[in-house]
Amino acid sequence: MTNNYFNSHVPAHEMGHCLDLWHTFQGTRPGTSGCAENKNGSNCTTCGDYVCDTPADDSYGTSNGFNPNFFNVMSYYGMIGSYFTDGQKTRMKTAILNSTLLNAVRSTTCTYPVLASNKTLYCSDTENLSFTLQNGGNSVTWRVSSNATIISQSNNAITIQPNVQSSTSRIVWAEAVLPFQTIRKEFYIGTPRVALTAYCTDNNSSYCHLNWMGFPTQSVGQPFSLSISGQGDTWVDADYEWEKISGDFNFTNDGGYQTNPVNNGTKNIGKPLP
């Protein structure tokens, strides 16, 4: 295989052939072996590519009344092949299980590299971040973001010191560069940047502000919803509750109203209770 095909779908296409997959147009395109699959797929188990969730295909698109999948890896529609169907995956798994050539490498206890961290939340850049690489082997190169300094490193661990105060970004990351893949883990340093959004549930979009220029525009008794969002990949795991200056929230429930404590467990105001 030449270099110009390396970053295309061609390697996956050829591997599919190695694992007992045919072209999606097999038997249907003139000059190919086998029998043609009917356009309605009624003989999909005995003709064509023998996979029933790949539509019948003659490799000429829809011009002859076929309705092929242009993005299937085993098709011939340019360089746009991007996925296998469930039926193709099953056929490949069967080929792996039945192949005598793969007996020596087949296993039911596969391991894969995992990059783990010692914490899930980092509120301050005075805290060091430690990452541990599991099943990564002995050929590891570490890379970190420009706003972090490496304190120590080995083949299976690295400790870094964030410095987000002098940086425009609060995102800090570490990468384990392995021979065949790179694993990155990143964190948002600091308390979450939280945005609170209010919106009405009625159809009058002119009255969807809780407060506009100091005047409330939400009619009394009308339901509205609040949603919360923030920055950082793990901040949603933090505990929080909804609070109001006085009284309890009224939560909607099947069109009616129900009074509950300030934390209803769903972290959403105005949404139906579970």
mmCIF file of C-alpha atoms in Angstrom:
data_model
loop_
_atom_site.group_PDB
_atom_site.id
_atom_site.type_symbol
_atom_site.label_atom_id
_atom_site.label_comp_id
_atom_site.label_asym_id
_atom_site.label_seq_id
_atom_site.Cartn_x
_atom_site.Cartn_y
_atom_site.Cartn_z
ATOM 1 C CA MET A 1 0.000 0.000 0.000
ATOM 2 C CA THR A 2 1.462 3.370 -1.002
ATOM 3 C CA ASN A 3 1.845 6.260 1.445
ATOM 4 C CA ASN A 4 -0.905 8.358 -0.137
ATOM 5 C CA TYR A 5 -3.510 5.794 0.973
ATOM 6 C CA PHE A 6 -2.255 5.408 4.535
ATOM 7 C CA ASN A 7 -4.559 8.063 6.086
ATOM 8 C CA SER A 8 -7.606 7.040 4.063
ATOM 9 C CA HIS A 9 -10.227 4.337 4.510
ATOM 10 C CA VAL A 10 -8.204 1.941 2.328
ATOM 11 C CA PRO A 11 -6.366 0.140 5.205
ATOM 12 C CA ALA A 12 -9.734 -0.561 6.881
ATOM 13 C CA HIS A 13 -11.142 -1.681 3.521
ATOM 14 C CA GLU A 14 -8.319 -4.156 2.947
ATOM 15 C CA MET A 15 -8.505 -5.396 6.540
ATOM 16 C CA GLY A 16 -12.202 -6.024 5.957
ATOM 17 C CA HIS A 17 -11.280 -8.334 3.079
ATOM 18 C CA CYS A 18 -8.839 -10.159 5.365
ATOM 19 C CA LEU A 19 -11.718 -10.730 7.795
ATOM 20 C CA ASP A 20 -14.116 -12.244 5.246
ATOM 21 C CA LEU A 21 -15.901 -9.121 3.991
ATOM 22 C CA TRP A 22 -16.809 -8.736 0.342
ATOM 23 C CA HIS A 23 -17.391 -5.547 -1.591
ATOM 24 C CA THR A 24 -20.907 -4.221 -1.129
ATOM 25 C CA PHE A 25 -21.405 -4.687 -4.897
ATOM 26 C CA GLN A 26 -20.112 -8.282 -4.973
ATOM 27 C CA GLY A 27 -22.090 -10.378 -7.438
ATOM 28 C CA THR A 28 -24.164 -7.401 -8.518
ATOM 29 C CA ARG A 29 -21.582 -5.368 -10.390
ATOM 30 C CA PRO A 30 -20.842 -6.923 -13.790
ATOM 31 C CA GLY A 31 -17.609 -8.893 -13.780
ATOM 32 C CA THR A 32 -17.689 -9.837 -10.078
ATOM 33 C CA SER A 33 -18.146 -13.374 -8.846
ATOM 34 C CA GLY A 34 -21.222 -14.661 -7.074
ATOM 35 C CA CYS A 35 -24.892 -13.922 -7.600
ATOM 36 C CA ALA A 36 -26.561 -10.519 -7.663
ATOM 37 C CA GLU A 37 -28.408 -9.302 -4.595
ATOM 38 C CA ASN A 38 -31.975 -8.244 -5.271
ATOM 39 C CA LYS A 39 -32.655 -4.536 -4.908
ATOM 40 C CA ASN A 40 -35.050 -5.247 -2.042
ATOM 41 C CA GLY A 41 -32.460 -7.436 -0.295
ATOM 42 C CA SER A 42 -34.713 -10.510 -0.250
ATOM 43 C CA ASN A 43 -31.774 -12.835 -1.008
ATOM 44 C CA CYS A 44 -29.201 -11.002 1.120
ATOM 45 C CA THR A 45 -28.039 -14.141 2.953
ATOM 46 C CA THR A 46 -27.139 -16.069 -0.202
ATOM 47 C CA CYS A 47 -26.073 -13.406 -2.713
ATOM 48 C CA GLY A 48 -24.224 -10.097 -2.901
ATOM 49 C CA ASP A 49 -21.883 -9.554 0.049
ATOM 50 C CA TYR A 50 -23.913 -11.940 2.275
ATOM 51 C CA VAL A 51 -24.620 -9.120 4.770
ATOM 52 C CA CYS A 52 -28.240 -8.078 5.104
ATOM 53 C CA ASP A 53 -27.804 -4.575 6.566
ATOM 54 C CA THR A 54 -25.725 -3.380 3.599
ATOM 55 C CA PRO A 55 -28.149 -2.285 0.849
ATOM 56 C CA ALA A 56 -27.894 -3.881 -2.578
ATOM 57 C CA ASP A 57 -25.276 -2.057 -4.638
ATOM 58 C CA ASP A 58 -24.013 -2.282 -8.206
ATOM 59 C CA SER A 59 -21.266 0.357 -7.561
ATOM 60 C CA TYR A 60 -22.973 2.858 -9.883
ATOM 61 C CA GLY A 61 -24.864 4.802 -7.232
ATOM 62 C CA THR A 62 -28.616 5.279 -7.534
ATOM 63 C CA SER A 63 -28.715 5.483 -11.324
ATOM 64 C CA ASN A 64 -30.070 1.943 -11.782
ATOM 65 C CA GLY A 65 -32.665 2.010 -9.034
ATOM 66 C CA PHE A 66 -30.323 0.908 -6.254
ATOM 67 C CA ASN A 67 -30.058 2.770 -2.972
ATOM 68 C CA PRO A 68 -26.539 1.990 -1.714
ATOM 69 C CA ASN A 69 -24.780 3.334 1.342
ATOM 70 C CA PHE A 70 -22.107 5.693 0.002
ATOM 71 C CA PHE A 71 -20.195 5.774 3.316
ATOM 72 C CA ASN A 72 -19.625 2.056 3.803
ATOM 73 C CA VAL A 73 -15.956 1.107 4.020
ATOM 74 C CA MET A 74 -16.423 -1.811 1.629
ATOM 75 C CA SER A 75 -18.023 0.276 -1.127
ATOM 76 C CA TYR A 76 -16.252 1.878 -4.069
ATOM 77 C CA TYR A 77 -17.569 5.426 -3.771
ATOM 78 C CA GLY A 78 -14.371 7.439 -3.772
ATOM 79 C CA MET A 79 -12.545 8.050 -0.486
ATOM 80 C CA ILE A 80 -15.562 8.635 1.730
ATOM 81 C CA GLY A 81 -15.916 5.199 3.345
ATOM 82 C CA SER A 82 -16.188 5.752 7.091
ATOM 83 C CA TYR A 83 -17.850 2.805 8.874
ATOM 84 C CA PHE A 84 -18.850 -0.848 8.932
ATOM 85 C CA THR A 85 -22.417 -1.997 9.586
ATOM 86 C CA ASP A 86 -23.375 -4.213 12.525
ATOM 87 C CA GLY A 87 -23.760 -7.129 10.142
ATOM 88 C CA GLN A 88 -20.263 -6.607 8.780
ATOM 89 C CA LYS A 89 -18.873 -6.418 12.326
ATOM 90 C CA THR A 90 -20.550 -9.720 13.183
ATOM 91 C CA ARG A 91 -19.105 -11.344 10.067
ATOM 92 C CA MET A 92 -15.599 -10.086 10.943
ATOM 93 C CA LYS A 93 -15.891 -11.349 14.534
ATOM 94 C CA THR A 94 -16.959 -14.754 13.214
ATOM 95 C CA ALA A 95 -13.953 -14.782 10.900
ATOM 96 C CA ILE A 96 -11.614 -13.994 13.805
ATOM 97 C CA LEU A 97 -13.109 -16.747 15.987
ATOM 98 C CA ASN A 98 -12.856 -19.357 13.209
ATOM 99 C CA SER A 99 -9.482 -18.403 11.756
ATOM 100 C CA THR A 100 -6.681 -20.884 12.485
ATOM 101 C CA LEU A 101 -4.162 -18.186 11.536
ATOM 102 C CA LEU A 102 -5.363 -15.964 14.404
ATOM 103 C CA ASN A 103 -5.379 -18.635 17.111
ATOM 104 C CA ALA A 104 -1.965 -17.531 18.382
ATOM 105 C CA VAL A 105 -2.988 -13.887 18.865
ATOM 106 C CA ARG A 106 -6.638 -14.243 19.833
ATOM 107 C CA SER A 107 -7.453 -13.550 23.480
ATOM 108 C CA THR A 108 -10.440 -12.884 25.711
ATOM 109 C CA THR A 109 -8.404 -10.841 28.194
ATOM 110 C CA CYS A 110 -7.230 -7.924 26.090
ATOM 111 C CA THR A 111 -5.548 -4.958 27.772
ATOM 112 C CA TYR A 112 -5.332 -1.418 26.479
ATOM 113 C CA PRO A 113 -3.502 1.706 27.638
ATOM 114 C CA VAL A 114 -5.308 3.905 30.172
ATOM 115 C CA LEU A 115 -4.202 7.318 31.456
ATOM 116 C CA ALA A 116 -5.595 7.948 34.944
ATOM 117 C CA SER A 117 -5.320 10.901 37.324
ATOM 118 C CA ASN A 118 -5.072 11.100 41.100
ATOM 119 C CA LYS A 119 -8.021 13.534 41.342
ATOM 120 C CA THR A 120 -11.108 14.558 39.399
ATOM 121 C CA LEU A 121 -11.327 18.230 40.408
ATOM 122 C CA TYR A 122 -8.486 20.755 40.579
ATOM 123 C CA CYS A 123 -9.576 24.047 42.069
ATOM 124 C CA SER A 124 -6.161 25.689 42.380
ATOM 125 C CA ASP A 125 -2.896 25.635 40.458
ATOM 126 C CA THR A 126 -1.037 25.214 43.741
ATOM 127 C CA GLU A 127 -1.945 21.523 43.482
ATOM 128 C CA ASN A 128 0.249 19.134 41.521
ATOM 129 C CA LEU A 129 -1.395 16.868 38.966
ATOM 130 C CA SER A 130 -0.277 13.243 38.847
ATOM 131 C CA PHE A 131 -1.057 10.923 35.958
ATOM 132 C CA THR A 132 -0.511 7.171 35.863
ATOM 133 C CA LEU A 133 -0.247 5.178 32.633
ATOM 134 C CA GLN A 134 -1.526 1.614 32.806
ATOM 135 C CA ASN A 135 -0.645 -1.014 30.177
ATOM 136 C CA GLY A 136 1.463 1.506 28.299
ATOM 137 C CA GLY A 137 4.647 -0.497 27.910
ATOM 138 C CA ASN A 138 8.166 0.865 28.273
ATOM 139 C CA SER A 139 8.388 3.162 25.252
ATOM 140 C CA VAL A 140 6.587 6.290 26.457
ATOM 141 C CA THR A 141 7.204 9.971 25.689
ATOM 142 C CA TRP A 142 5.404 12.580 27.783
ATOM 143 C CA ARG A 143 4.129 15.930 26.567
ATOM 144 C CA VAL A 144 2.356 18.604 28.607
ATOM 145 C CA SER A 145 0.577 21.882 27.861
ATOM 146 C CA SER A 146 2.616 25.082 27.771
ATOM 147 C CA ASN A 147 1.035 26.282 31.019
ATOM 148 C CA ALA A 148 2.389 23.340 33.015
ATOM 149 C CA THR A 149 5.841 22.284 34.269
ATOM 150 C CA ILE A 150 6.986 18.679 34.600
ATOM 151 C CA ILE A 151 7.975 17.861 38.198
ATOM 152 C CA SER A 152 8.851 14.204 37.642
ATOM 153 C CA GLN A 153 8.252 11.486 35.060
ATOM 154 C CA SER A 154 8.837 7.809 34.381
ATOM 155 C CA ASN A 155 7.593 5.214 31.904
ATOM 156 C CA ASN A 156 4.306 4.847 33.753
ATOM 157 C CA ALA A 157 3.743 8.140 35.612
ATOM 158 C CA ILE A 158 4.161 11.897 35.415
ATOM 159 C CA THR A 159 3.594 14.745 37.879
ATOM 160 C CA ILE A 160 3.122 18.299 36.643
ATOM 161 C CA GLN A 161 2.637 21.723 38.216
ATOM 162 C CA PRO A 162 -0.024 23.907 36.514
ATOM 163 C CA ASN A 163 0.562 27.636 36.102
ATOM 164 C CA VAL A 164 -2.705 29.028 34.822
ATOM 165 C CA GLN A 165 -2.408 32.422 36.513
ATOM 166 C CA SER A 166 0.029 33.642 33.852
ATOM 167 C CA SER A 167 -1.756 31.860 31.003
ATOM 168 C CA THR A 168 -4.729 32.747 28.850
ATOM 169 C CA SER A 169 -6.036 29.205 29.239
ATOM 170 C CA ARG A 170 -7.080 27.316 32.345
ATOM 171 C CA ILE A 171 -7.018 24.009 30.478
ATOM 172 C CA VAL A 172 -4.007 21.897 31.465
ATOM 173 C CA TRP A 173 -3.213 18.596 29.783
ATOM 174 C CA ALA A 174 -0.716 15.751 29.693
ATOM 175 C CA GLU A 175 -0.131 13.333 26.823
ATOM 176 C CA ALA A 176 1.406 9.872 26.833
ATOM 177 C CA VAL A 177 2.884 9.334 23.362
ATOM 178 C CA LEU A 178 3.036 5.591 22.671
ATOM 179 C CA PRO A 179 4.393 3.836 19.563
ATOM 180 C CA PHE A 180 0.922 3.447 18.015
ATOM 181 C CA GLN A 181 -1.279 5.984 19.759
ATOM 182 C CA THR A 182 -1.319 9.129 21.874
ATOM 183 C CA ILE A 183 -3.499 9.418 24.987
ATOM 184 C CA ARG A 184 -4.388 12.849 26.369
ATOM 185 C CA LYS A 185 -6.074 13.799 29.626
ATOM 186 C CA GLU A 186 -6.950 17.398 30.394
ATOM 187 C CA PHE A 187 -8.401 19.366 33.275
ATOM 188 C CA TYR A 188 -9.881 22.767 33.886
ATOM 189 C CA ILE A 189 -7.991 24.415 36.764
ATOM 190 C CA GLY A 190 -10.039 26.586 39.106
ATOM 191 C CA THR A 191 -13.630 26.843 40.186
ATOM 192 C CA PRO A 192 -16.083 26.259 37.346
ATOM 193 C CA ARG A 193 -17.194 29.160 35.203
ATOM 194 C CA VAL A 194 -20.905 28.758 35.666
ATOM 195 C CA ALA A 195 -23.604 30.357 33.540
ATOM 196 C CA LEU A 196 -27.228 30.308 34.686
ATOM 197 C CA THR A 197 -29.865 30.479 31.975
ATOM 198 C CA ALA A 198 -33.553 31.177 32.515
ATOM 199 C CA TYR A 199 -36.200 30.468 29.919
ATOM 200 C CA CYS A 200 -39.994 30.331 29.851
ATOM 201 C CA THR A 201 -42.060 27.283 29.112
ATOM 202 C CA ASP A 202 -44.991 29.210 27.670
ATOM 203 C CA ASN A 203 -45.223 30.299 24.039
ATOM 204 C CA ASN A 204 -44.857 34.031 24.676
ATOM 205 C CA SER A 205 -41.156 34.526 24.002
ATOM 206 C CA SER A 206 -41.440 38.259 24.820
ATOM 207 C CA TYR A 207 -41.656 37.428 28.529
ATOM 208 C CA CYS A 208 -38.767 35.005 28.919
ATOM 209 C CA HIS A 209 -36.532 37.120 31.207
ATOM 210 C CA LEU A 210 -36.535 36.869 34.954
ATOM 211 C CA ASN A 211 -35.336 40.422 35.214
ATOM 212 C CA TRP A 212 -34.833 43.001 32.484
ATOM 213 C CA MET A 213 -33.550 46.505 33.307
ATOM 214 C CA GLY A 214 -34.557 45.945 36.912
ATOM 215 C CA PHE A 215 -38.160 45.014 36.152
ATOM 216 C CA PRO A 216 -39.451 41.448 36.348
ATOM 217 C CA THR A 217 -40.991 40.347 33.065
ATOM 218 C CA GLN A 218 -42.055 36.849 34.077
ATOM 219 C CA SER A 219 -45.755 36.724 34.917
ATOM 220 C CA VAL A 220 -46.627 35.485 38.383
ATOM 221 C CA GLY A 221 -47.655 31.831 38.345
ATOM 222 C CA GLN A 222 -46.141 31.113 34.939
ATOM 223 C CA PRO A 223 -43.640 28.221 34.893
ATOM 224 C CA PHE A 224 -40.088 28.747 33.720
ATOM 225 C CA SER A 225 -36.941 26.648 33.579
ATOM 226 C CA LEU A 226 -33.391 27.212 34.729
ATOM 227 C CA SER A 227 -30.380 25.378 33.381
ATOM 228 C CA ILE A 228 -26.792 25.463 34.583
ATOM 229 C CA SER A 229 -23.635 25.012 32.540
ATOM 230 C CA GLY A 230 -19.949 25.518 33.143
ATOM 231 C CA GLN A 231 -16.423 24.884 31.948
ATOM 232 C CA GLY A 232 -14.216 21.945 32.846
ATOM 233 C CA ASP A 233 -14.544 18.268 31.984
ATOM 234 C CA THR A 234 -15.441 17.033 35.484
ATOM 235 C CA TRP A 235 -17.116 19.978 37.205
ATOM 236 C CA VAL A 236 -20.585 18.432 36.819
ATOM 237 C CA ASP A 237 -19.590 15.805 39.370
ATOM 238 C CA ALA A 238 -19.519 18.491 42.078
ATOM 239 C CA ASP A 239 -22.386 18.742 44.544
ATOM 240 C CA TYR A 240 -24.586 21.816 44.322
ATOM 241 C CA GLU A 241 -28.142 22.826 45.010
ATOM 242 C CA TRP A 242 -30.606 25.424 43.830
ATOM 243 C CA GLU A 243 -31.271 28.238 46.294
ATOM 244 C CA LYS A 244 -33.753 31.073 46.431
ATOM 245 C CA ILE A 245 -33.805 34.109 48.725
ATOM 246 C CA SER A 246 -37.108 33.114 50.297
ATOM 247 C CA GLY A 247 -39.613 30.323 50.032
ATOM 248 C CA ASP A 248 -39.465 27.061 48.120
ATOM 249 C CA PHE A 249 -39.385 26.423 44.416
ATOM 250 C CA ASN A 250 -42.498 25.196 42.683
ATOM 251 C CA PHE A 251 -41.585 22.333 40.377
ATOM 252 C CA THR A 252 -43.801 21.416 37.469
ATOM 253 C CA ASN A 253 -45.131 17.886 37.443
ATOM 254 C CA ASP A 254 -47.427 16.747 34.629
ATOM 255 C CA GLY A 255 -48.718 20.251 34.084
ATOM 256 C CA GLY A 256 -49.436 20.911 37.757
ATOM 257 C CA TYR A 257 -47.396 22.375 40.594
ATOM 258 C CA GLN A 258 -45.661 20.637 43.412
ATOM 259 C CA THR A 259 -43.676 22.194 46.257
ATOM 260 C CA ASN A 260 -40.323 20.581 46.962
ATOM 261 C CA PRO A 261 -37.120 21.409 48.845
ATOM 262 C CA VAL A 262 -34.618 23.603 47.033
ATOM 263 C CA ASN A 263 -32.738 20.581 45.664
ATOM 264 C CA ASN A 264 -35.095 18.284 43.790
ATOM 265 C CA GLY A 265 -32.352 15.853 42.790
ATOM 266 C CA THR A 266 -32.593 16.595 39.083
ATOM 267 C CA LYS A 267 -30.640 19.862 39.295
ATOM 268 C CA ASN A 268 -33.174 21.453 36.953
ATOM 269 C CA ILE A 269 -35.958 23.860 37.864
ATOM 270 C CA GLY A 270 -39.189 23.673 35.952
ATOM 271 C CA LYS A 271 -38.397 20.262 34.447
ATOM 272 C CA PRO A 272 -40.735 17.333 35.157
ATOM 273 C CA LEU A 273 -39.755 15.274 38.180
ATOM 274 C CA PRO A 274 -38.544 11.719 37.479
#
